[in-house]
XYZ file of N, CA and C in Angstrom:
573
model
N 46.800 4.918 -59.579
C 45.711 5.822 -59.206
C 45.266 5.572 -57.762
N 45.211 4.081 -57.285
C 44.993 3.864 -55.828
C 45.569 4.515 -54.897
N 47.170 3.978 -55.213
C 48.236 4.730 -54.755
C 47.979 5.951 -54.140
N 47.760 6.526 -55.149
C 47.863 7.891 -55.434
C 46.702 8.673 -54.424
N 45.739 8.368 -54.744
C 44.147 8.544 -53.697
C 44.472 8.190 -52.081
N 45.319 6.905 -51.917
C 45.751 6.622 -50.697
C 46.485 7.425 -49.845
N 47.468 7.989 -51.192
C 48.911 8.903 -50.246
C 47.999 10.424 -50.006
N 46.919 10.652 -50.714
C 46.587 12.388 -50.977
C 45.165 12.065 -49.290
N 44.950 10.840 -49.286
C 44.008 10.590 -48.142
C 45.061 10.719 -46.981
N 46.095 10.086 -46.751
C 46.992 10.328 -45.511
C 47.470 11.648 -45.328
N 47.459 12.104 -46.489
C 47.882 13.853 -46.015
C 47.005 14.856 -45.880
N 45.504 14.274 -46.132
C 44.846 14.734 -45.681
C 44.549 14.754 -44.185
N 44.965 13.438 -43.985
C 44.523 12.603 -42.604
C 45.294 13.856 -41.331
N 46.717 13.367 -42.110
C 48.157 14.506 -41.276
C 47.644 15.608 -40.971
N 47.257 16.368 -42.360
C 47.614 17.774 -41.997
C 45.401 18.226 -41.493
N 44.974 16.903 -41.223
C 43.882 17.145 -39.900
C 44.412 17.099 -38.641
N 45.404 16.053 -38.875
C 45.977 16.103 -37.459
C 46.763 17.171 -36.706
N 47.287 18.041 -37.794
C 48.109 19.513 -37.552
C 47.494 19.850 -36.559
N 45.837 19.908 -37.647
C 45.171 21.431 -36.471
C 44.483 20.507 -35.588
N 43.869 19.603 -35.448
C 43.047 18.998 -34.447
C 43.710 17.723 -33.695
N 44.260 17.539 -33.222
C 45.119 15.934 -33.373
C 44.400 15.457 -32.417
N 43.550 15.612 -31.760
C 42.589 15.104 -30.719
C 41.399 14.773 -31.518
N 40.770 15.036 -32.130
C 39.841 14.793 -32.809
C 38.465 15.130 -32.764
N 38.249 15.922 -31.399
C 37.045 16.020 -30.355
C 36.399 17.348 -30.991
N 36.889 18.621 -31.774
C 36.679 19.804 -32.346
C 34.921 19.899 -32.652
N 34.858 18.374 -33.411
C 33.500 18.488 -34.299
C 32.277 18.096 -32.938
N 32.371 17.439 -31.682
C 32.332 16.906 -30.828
C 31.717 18.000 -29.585
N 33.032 19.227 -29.700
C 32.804 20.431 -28.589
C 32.053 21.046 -29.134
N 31.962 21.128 -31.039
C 31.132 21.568 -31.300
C 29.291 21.623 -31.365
N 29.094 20.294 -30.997
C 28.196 19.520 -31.406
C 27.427 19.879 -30.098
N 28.275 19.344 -28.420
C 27.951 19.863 -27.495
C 26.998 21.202 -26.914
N 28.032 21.922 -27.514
C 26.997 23.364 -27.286
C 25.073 23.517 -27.091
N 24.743 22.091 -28.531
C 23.624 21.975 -28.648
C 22.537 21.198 -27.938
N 23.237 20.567 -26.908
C 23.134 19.608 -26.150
C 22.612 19.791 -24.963
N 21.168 19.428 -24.830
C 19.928 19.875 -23.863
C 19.624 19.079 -22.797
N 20.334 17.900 -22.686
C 20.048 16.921 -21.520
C 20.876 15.945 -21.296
N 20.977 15.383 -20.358
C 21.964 14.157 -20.038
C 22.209 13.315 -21.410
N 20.695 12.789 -21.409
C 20.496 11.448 -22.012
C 20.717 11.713 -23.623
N 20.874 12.748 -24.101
C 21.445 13.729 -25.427
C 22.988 13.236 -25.319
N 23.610 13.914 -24.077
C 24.869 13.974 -24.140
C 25.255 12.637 -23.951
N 25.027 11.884 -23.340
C 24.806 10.491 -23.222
C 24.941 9.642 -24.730
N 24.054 10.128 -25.549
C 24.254 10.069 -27.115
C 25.352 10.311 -27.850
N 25.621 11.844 -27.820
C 26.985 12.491 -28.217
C 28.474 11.690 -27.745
N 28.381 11.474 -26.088
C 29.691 10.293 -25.784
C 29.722 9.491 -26.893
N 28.529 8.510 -27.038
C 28.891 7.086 -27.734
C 29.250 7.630 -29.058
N 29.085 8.360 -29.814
C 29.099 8.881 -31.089
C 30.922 9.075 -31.044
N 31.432 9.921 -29.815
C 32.251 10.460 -29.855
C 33.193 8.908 -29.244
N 32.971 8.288 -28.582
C 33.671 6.664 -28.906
C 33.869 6.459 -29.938
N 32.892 5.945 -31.032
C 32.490 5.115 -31.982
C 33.686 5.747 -32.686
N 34.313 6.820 -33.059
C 34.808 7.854 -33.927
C 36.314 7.395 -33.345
N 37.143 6.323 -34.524
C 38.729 6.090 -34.021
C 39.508 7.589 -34.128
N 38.928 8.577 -34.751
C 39.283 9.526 -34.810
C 39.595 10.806 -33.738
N 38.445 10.469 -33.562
C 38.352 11.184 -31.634
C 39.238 10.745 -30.551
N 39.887 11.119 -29.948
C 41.282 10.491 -29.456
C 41.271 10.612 -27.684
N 40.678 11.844 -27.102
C 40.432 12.525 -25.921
C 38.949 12.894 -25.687
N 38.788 12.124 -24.857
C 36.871 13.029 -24.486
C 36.875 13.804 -22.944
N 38.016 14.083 -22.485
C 37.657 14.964 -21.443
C 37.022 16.399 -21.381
N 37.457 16.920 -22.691
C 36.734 18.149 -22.764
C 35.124 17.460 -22.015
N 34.533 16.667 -23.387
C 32.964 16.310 -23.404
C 32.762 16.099 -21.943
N 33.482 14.964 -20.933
C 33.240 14.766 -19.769
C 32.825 16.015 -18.671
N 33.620 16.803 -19.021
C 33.408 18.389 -18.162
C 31.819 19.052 -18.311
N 31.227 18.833 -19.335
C 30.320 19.164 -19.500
C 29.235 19.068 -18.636
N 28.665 20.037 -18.455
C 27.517 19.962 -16.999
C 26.479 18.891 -17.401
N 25.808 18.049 -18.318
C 24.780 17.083 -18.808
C 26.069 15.834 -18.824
N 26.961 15.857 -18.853
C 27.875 14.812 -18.580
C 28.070 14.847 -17.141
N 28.339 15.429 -16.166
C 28.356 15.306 -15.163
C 26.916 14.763 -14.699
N 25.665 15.193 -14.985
C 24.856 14.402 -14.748
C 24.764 13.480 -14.503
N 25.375 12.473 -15.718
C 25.687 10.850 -15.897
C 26.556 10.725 -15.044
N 27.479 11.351 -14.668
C 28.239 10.795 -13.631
C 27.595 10.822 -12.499
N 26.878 11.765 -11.893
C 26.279 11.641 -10.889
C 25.306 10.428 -10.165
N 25.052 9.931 -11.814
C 24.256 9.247 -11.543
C 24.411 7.504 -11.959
N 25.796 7.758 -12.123
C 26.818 6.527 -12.073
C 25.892 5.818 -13.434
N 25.695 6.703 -14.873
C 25.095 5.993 -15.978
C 26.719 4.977 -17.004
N 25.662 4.238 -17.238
C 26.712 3.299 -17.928
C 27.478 3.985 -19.507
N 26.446 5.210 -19.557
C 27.699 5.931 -20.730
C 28.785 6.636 -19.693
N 28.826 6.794 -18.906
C 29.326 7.726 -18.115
C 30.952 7.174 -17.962
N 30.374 5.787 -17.444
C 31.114 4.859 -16.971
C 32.276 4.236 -18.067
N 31.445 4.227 -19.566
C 31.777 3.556 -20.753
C 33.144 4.838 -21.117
N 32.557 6.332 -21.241
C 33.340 7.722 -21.642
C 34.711 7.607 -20.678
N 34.445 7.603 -19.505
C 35.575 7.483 -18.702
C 36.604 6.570 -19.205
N 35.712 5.327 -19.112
C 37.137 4.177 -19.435
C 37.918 5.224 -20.668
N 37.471 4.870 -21.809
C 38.039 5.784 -23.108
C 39.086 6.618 -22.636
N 38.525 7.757 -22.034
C 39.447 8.703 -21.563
C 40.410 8.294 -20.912
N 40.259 7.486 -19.829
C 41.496 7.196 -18.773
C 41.858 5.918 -18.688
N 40.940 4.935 -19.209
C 41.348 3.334 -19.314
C 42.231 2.872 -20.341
N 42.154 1.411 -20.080
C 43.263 0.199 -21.409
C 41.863 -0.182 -21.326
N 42.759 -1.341 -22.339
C 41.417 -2.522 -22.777
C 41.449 -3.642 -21.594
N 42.068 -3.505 -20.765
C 42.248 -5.083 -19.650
C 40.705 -4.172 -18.564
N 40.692 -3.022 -18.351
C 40.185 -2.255 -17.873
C 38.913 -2.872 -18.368
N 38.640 -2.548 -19.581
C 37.555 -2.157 -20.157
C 36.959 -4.380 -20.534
N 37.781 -4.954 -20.703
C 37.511 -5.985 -20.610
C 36.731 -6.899 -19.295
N 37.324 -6.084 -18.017
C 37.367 -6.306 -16.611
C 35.549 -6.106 -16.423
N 35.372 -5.111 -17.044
C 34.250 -3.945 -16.895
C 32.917 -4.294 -17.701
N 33.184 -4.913 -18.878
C 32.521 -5.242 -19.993
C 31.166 -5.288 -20.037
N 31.003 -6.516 -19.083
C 29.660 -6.777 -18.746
C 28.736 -5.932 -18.151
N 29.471 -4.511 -17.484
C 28.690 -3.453 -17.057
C 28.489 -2.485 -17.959
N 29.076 -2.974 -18.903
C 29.020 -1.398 -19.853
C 28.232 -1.909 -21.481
N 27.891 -0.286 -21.829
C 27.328 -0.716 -22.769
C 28.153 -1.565 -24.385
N 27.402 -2.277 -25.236
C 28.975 -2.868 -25.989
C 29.237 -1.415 -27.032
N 30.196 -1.798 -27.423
C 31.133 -1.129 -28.835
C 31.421 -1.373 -29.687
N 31.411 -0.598 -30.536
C 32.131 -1.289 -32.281
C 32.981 -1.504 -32.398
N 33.586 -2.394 -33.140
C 35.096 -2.637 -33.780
C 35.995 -1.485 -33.743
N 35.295 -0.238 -34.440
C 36.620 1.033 -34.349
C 36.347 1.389 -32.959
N 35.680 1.174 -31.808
C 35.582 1.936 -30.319
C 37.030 1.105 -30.020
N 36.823 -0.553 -30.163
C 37.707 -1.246 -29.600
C 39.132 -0.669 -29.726
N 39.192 -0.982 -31.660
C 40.522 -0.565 -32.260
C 41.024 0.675 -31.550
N 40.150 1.748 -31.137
C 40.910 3.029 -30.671
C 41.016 2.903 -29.251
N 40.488 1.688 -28.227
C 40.734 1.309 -27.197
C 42.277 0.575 -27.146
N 42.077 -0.194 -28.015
C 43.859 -0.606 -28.248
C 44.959 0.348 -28.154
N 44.774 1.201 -29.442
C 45.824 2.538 -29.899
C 45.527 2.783 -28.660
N 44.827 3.396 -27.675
C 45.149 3.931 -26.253
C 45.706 3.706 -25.168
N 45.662 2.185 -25.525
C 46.575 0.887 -24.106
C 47.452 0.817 -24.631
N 48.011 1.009 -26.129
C 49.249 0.899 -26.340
C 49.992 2.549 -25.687
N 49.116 3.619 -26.038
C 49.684 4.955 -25.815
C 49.833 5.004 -24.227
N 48.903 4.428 -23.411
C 49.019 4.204 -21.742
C 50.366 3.336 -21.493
N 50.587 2.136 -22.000
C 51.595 1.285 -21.929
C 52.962 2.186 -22.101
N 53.103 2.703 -23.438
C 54.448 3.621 -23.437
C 54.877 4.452 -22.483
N 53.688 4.653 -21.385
C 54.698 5.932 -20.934
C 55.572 5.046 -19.137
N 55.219 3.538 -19.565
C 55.649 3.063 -18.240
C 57.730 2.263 -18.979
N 57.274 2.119 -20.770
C 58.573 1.811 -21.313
C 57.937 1.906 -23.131
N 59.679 2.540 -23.257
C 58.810 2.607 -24.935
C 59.226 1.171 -26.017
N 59.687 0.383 -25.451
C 59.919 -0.700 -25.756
C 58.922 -2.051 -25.689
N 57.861 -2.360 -26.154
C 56.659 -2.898 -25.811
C 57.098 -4.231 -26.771
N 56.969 -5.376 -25.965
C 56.682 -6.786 -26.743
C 55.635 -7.265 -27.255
N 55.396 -7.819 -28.365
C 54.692 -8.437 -28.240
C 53.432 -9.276 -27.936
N 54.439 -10.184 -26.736
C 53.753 -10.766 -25.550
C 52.561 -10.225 -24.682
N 53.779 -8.911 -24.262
C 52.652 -8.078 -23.354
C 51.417 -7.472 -24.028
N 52.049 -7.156 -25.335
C 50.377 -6.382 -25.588
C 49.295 -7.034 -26.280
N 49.963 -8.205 -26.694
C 49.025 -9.474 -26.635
C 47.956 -9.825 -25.719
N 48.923 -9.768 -24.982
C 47.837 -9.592 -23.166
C 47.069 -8.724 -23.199
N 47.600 -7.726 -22.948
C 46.751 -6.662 -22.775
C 46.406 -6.013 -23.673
N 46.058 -6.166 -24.798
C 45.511 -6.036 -25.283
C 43.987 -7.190 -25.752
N 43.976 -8.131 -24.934
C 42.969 -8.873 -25.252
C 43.214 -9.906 -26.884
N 44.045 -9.710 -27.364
C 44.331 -10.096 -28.684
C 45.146 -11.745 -28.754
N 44.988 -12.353 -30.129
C 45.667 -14.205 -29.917
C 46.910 -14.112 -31.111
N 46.745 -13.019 -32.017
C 47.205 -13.311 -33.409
C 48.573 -11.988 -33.569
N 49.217 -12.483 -34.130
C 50.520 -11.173 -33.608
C 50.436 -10.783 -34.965
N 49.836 -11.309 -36.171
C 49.663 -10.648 -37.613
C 48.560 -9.468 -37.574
N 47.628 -9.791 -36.857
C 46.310 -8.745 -36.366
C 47.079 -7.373 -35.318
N 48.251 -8.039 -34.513
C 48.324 -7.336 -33.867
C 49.530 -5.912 -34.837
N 50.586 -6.563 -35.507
C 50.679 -5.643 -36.159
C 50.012 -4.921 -37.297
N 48.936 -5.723 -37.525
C 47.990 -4.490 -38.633
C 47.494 -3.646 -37.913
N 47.486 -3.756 -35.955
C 46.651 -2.797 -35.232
C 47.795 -1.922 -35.093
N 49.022 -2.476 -35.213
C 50.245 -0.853 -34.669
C 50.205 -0.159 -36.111
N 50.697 -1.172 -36.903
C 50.687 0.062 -38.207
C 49.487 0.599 -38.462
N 48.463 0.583 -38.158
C 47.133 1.613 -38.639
C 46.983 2.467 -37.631
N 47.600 1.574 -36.133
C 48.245 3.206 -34.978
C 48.900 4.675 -35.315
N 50.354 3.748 -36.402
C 51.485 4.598 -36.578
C 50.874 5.221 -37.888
N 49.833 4.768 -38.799
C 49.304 5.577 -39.643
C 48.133 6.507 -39.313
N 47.591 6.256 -38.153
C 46.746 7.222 -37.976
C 47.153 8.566 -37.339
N 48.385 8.527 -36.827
C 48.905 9.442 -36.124
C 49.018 9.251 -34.499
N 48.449 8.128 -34.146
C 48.118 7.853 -32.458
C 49.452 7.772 -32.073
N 50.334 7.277 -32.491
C 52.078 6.924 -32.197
C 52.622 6.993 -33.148
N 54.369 6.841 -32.865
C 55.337 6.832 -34.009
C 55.735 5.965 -33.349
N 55.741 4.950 -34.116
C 57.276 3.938 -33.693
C 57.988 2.865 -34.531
N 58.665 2.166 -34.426
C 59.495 0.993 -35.139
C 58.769 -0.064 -34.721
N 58.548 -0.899 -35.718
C 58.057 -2.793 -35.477
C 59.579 -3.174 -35.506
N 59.482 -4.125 -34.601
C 60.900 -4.851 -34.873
C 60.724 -6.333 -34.936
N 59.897 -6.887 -36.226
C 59.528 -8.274 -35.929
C 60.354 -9.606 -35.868
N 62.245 -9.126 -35.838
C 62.510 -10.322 -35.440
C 62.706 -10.506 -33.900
N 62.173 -9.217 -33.251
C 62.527 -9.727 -32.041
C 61.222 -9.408 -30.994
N 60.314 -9.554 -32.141
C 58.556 -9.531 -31.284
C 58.625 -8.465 -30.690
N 58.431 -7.438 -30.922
C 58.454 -5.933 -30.492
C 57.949 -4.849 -31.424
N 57.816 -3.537 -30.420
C 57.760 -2.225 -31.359
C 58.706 -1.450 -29.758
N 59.098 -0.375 -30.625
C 59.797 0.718 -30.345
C 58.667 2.187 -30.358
N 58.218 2.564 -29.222
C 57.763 3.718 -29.141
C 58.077 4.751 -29.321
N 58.139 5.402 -30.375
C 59.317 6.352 -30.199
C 58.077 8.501 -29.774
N 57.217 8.128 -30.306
C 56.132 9.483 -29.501
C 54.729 8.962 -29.350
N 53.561 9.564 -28.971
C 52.403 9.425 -29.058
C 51.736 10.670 -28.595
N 50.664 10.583 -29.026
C 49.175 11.787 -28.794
C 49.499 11.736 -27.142
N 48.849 12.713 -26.454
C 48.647 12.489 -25.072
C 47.602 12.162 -24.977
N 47.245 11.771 -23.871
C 45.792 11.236 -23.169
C 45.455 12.120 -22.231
N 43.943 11.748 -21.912
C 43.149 12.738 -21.382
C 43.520 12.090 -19.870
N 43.818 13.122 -18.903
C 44.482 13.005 -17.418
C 43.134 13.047 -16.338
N 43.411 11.594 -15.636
C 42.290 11.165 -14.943
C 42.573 12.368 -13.388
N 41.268 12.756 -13.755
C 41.657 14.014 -12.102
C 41.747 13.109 -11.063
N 42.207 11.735 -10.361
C 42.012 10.867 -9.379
C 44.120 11.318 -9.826
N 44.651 11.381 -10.813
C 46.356 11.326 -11.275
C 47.017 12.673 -11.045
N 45.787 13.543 -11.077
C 46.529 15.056 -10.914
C 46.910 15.406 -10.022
N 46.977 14.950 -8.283
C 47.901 15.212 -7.145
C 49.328 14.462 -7.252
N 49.415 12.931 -7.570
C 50.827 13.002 -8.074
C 51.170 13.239 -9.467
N 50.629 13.834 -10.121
C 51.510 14.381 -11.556
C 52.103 15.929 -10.783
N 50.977 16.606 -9.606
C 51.450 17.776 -9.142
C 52.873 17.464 -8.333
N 52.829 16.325 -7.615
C 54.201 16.049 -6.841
C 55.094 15.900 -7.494
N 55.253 14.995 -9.002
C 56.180 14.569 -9.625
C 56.814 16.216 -10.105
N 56.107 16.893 -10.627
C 56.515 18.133 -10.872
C 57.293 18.971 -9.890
N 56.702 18.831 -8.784
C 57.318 19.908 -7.531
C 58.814 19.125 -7.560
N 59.168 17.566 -7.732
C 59.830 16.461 -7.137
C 61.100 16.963 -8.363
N 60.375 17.236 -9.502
C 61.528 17.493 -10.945
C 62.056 18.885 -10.705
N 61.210 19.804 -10.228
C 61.720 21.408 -10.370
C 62.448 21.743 -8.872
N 62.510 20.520 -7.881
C 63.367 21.295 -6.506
C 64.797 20.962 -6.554
């Protein structure tokens, strides 16, 4: 019967992920209602806290989010990392920012792992040990497989040789400081 409740919860999980695989839907929705910085300011951390929520750039665009940026607020600062940071980032940063829960972290991980893949999809170990802030490589694969079950990535563990195999992931939200060379790399692929 566990079983059973478990497998009908993951396909629930999936076929959320069909239509929303970002997670942010309930989020843009929520926005609309949203009357001041220090509101939206609220809504960010909410929309952290949520391992489910995967991308907050929509939220960032938002004119009461730009506020906070303007005004260099520490949610501002905290939303960004999310969107465009790892955890070495966000570790670096820590002490300036406001703290986080266990699932902010966990979905800070799934994101340094999804940032990490796109430089090799072959990830050790070692490295994401590192960077990931982490000591225990049993913790660290309960953090890939609840990755590869949440939908954040697909890939292979290969634990006799301290590794995973990346084989896809969600995209991430694109830091506008990346969008003049993602524009070159493009011009650089299509001439």
């Amino acid at each position: 019967e566990r079983e059973r409740a478990r497998r009908d919860e993951h396909e629930r999980r999936r076929m959320s992920l069909a239509n929303d695989e970002s997670g942010i839907e309930p989020y843009v929705l929520l926005e609309k209602n949203v009357a001041s910085a220090s509101a939206m300011g609220g809504l960010l951390s909410r929309a952290i806290d949520d391992v489910h929520c995967l991308v907050l750039g929509e939220l960032l665009d938002h004119p009461h989010a730009r506020e906070l940026e303007a005004c260099d607020a520490p949610e501002w600062r905290l939303a960004a990392l999310f969107a465009f940071g790892t955890m070495s980032e966000y570790r670096e940063k820590s002490s300036h920012l406001p703290p986080v829960s266990e699932n902010a972290v966990k979905k800070l991980r799934w994101l340094t792992v999804v940032s990490l893949s796109i430089e090799t999809r072959m990830l050790s170990y070692e490295r994401l040990l590192r960077e990931l802030g982490m000591d225990d490589v049993r913790a660290l694969e309960d953090l890939l497989i609840a990755g590869i079950y949440e939908g954040v990535f697909r890939g292979k563990l290969d634990q006799k040789n301290a590794r995973i195999e990346i084989v896809d992931t969600i995209g991430r939200d694109l830091a506008p400081s990346s969008l003049p060379v993602l524009i070159d790399d493009v011009r650089a692929w299509h001439a």
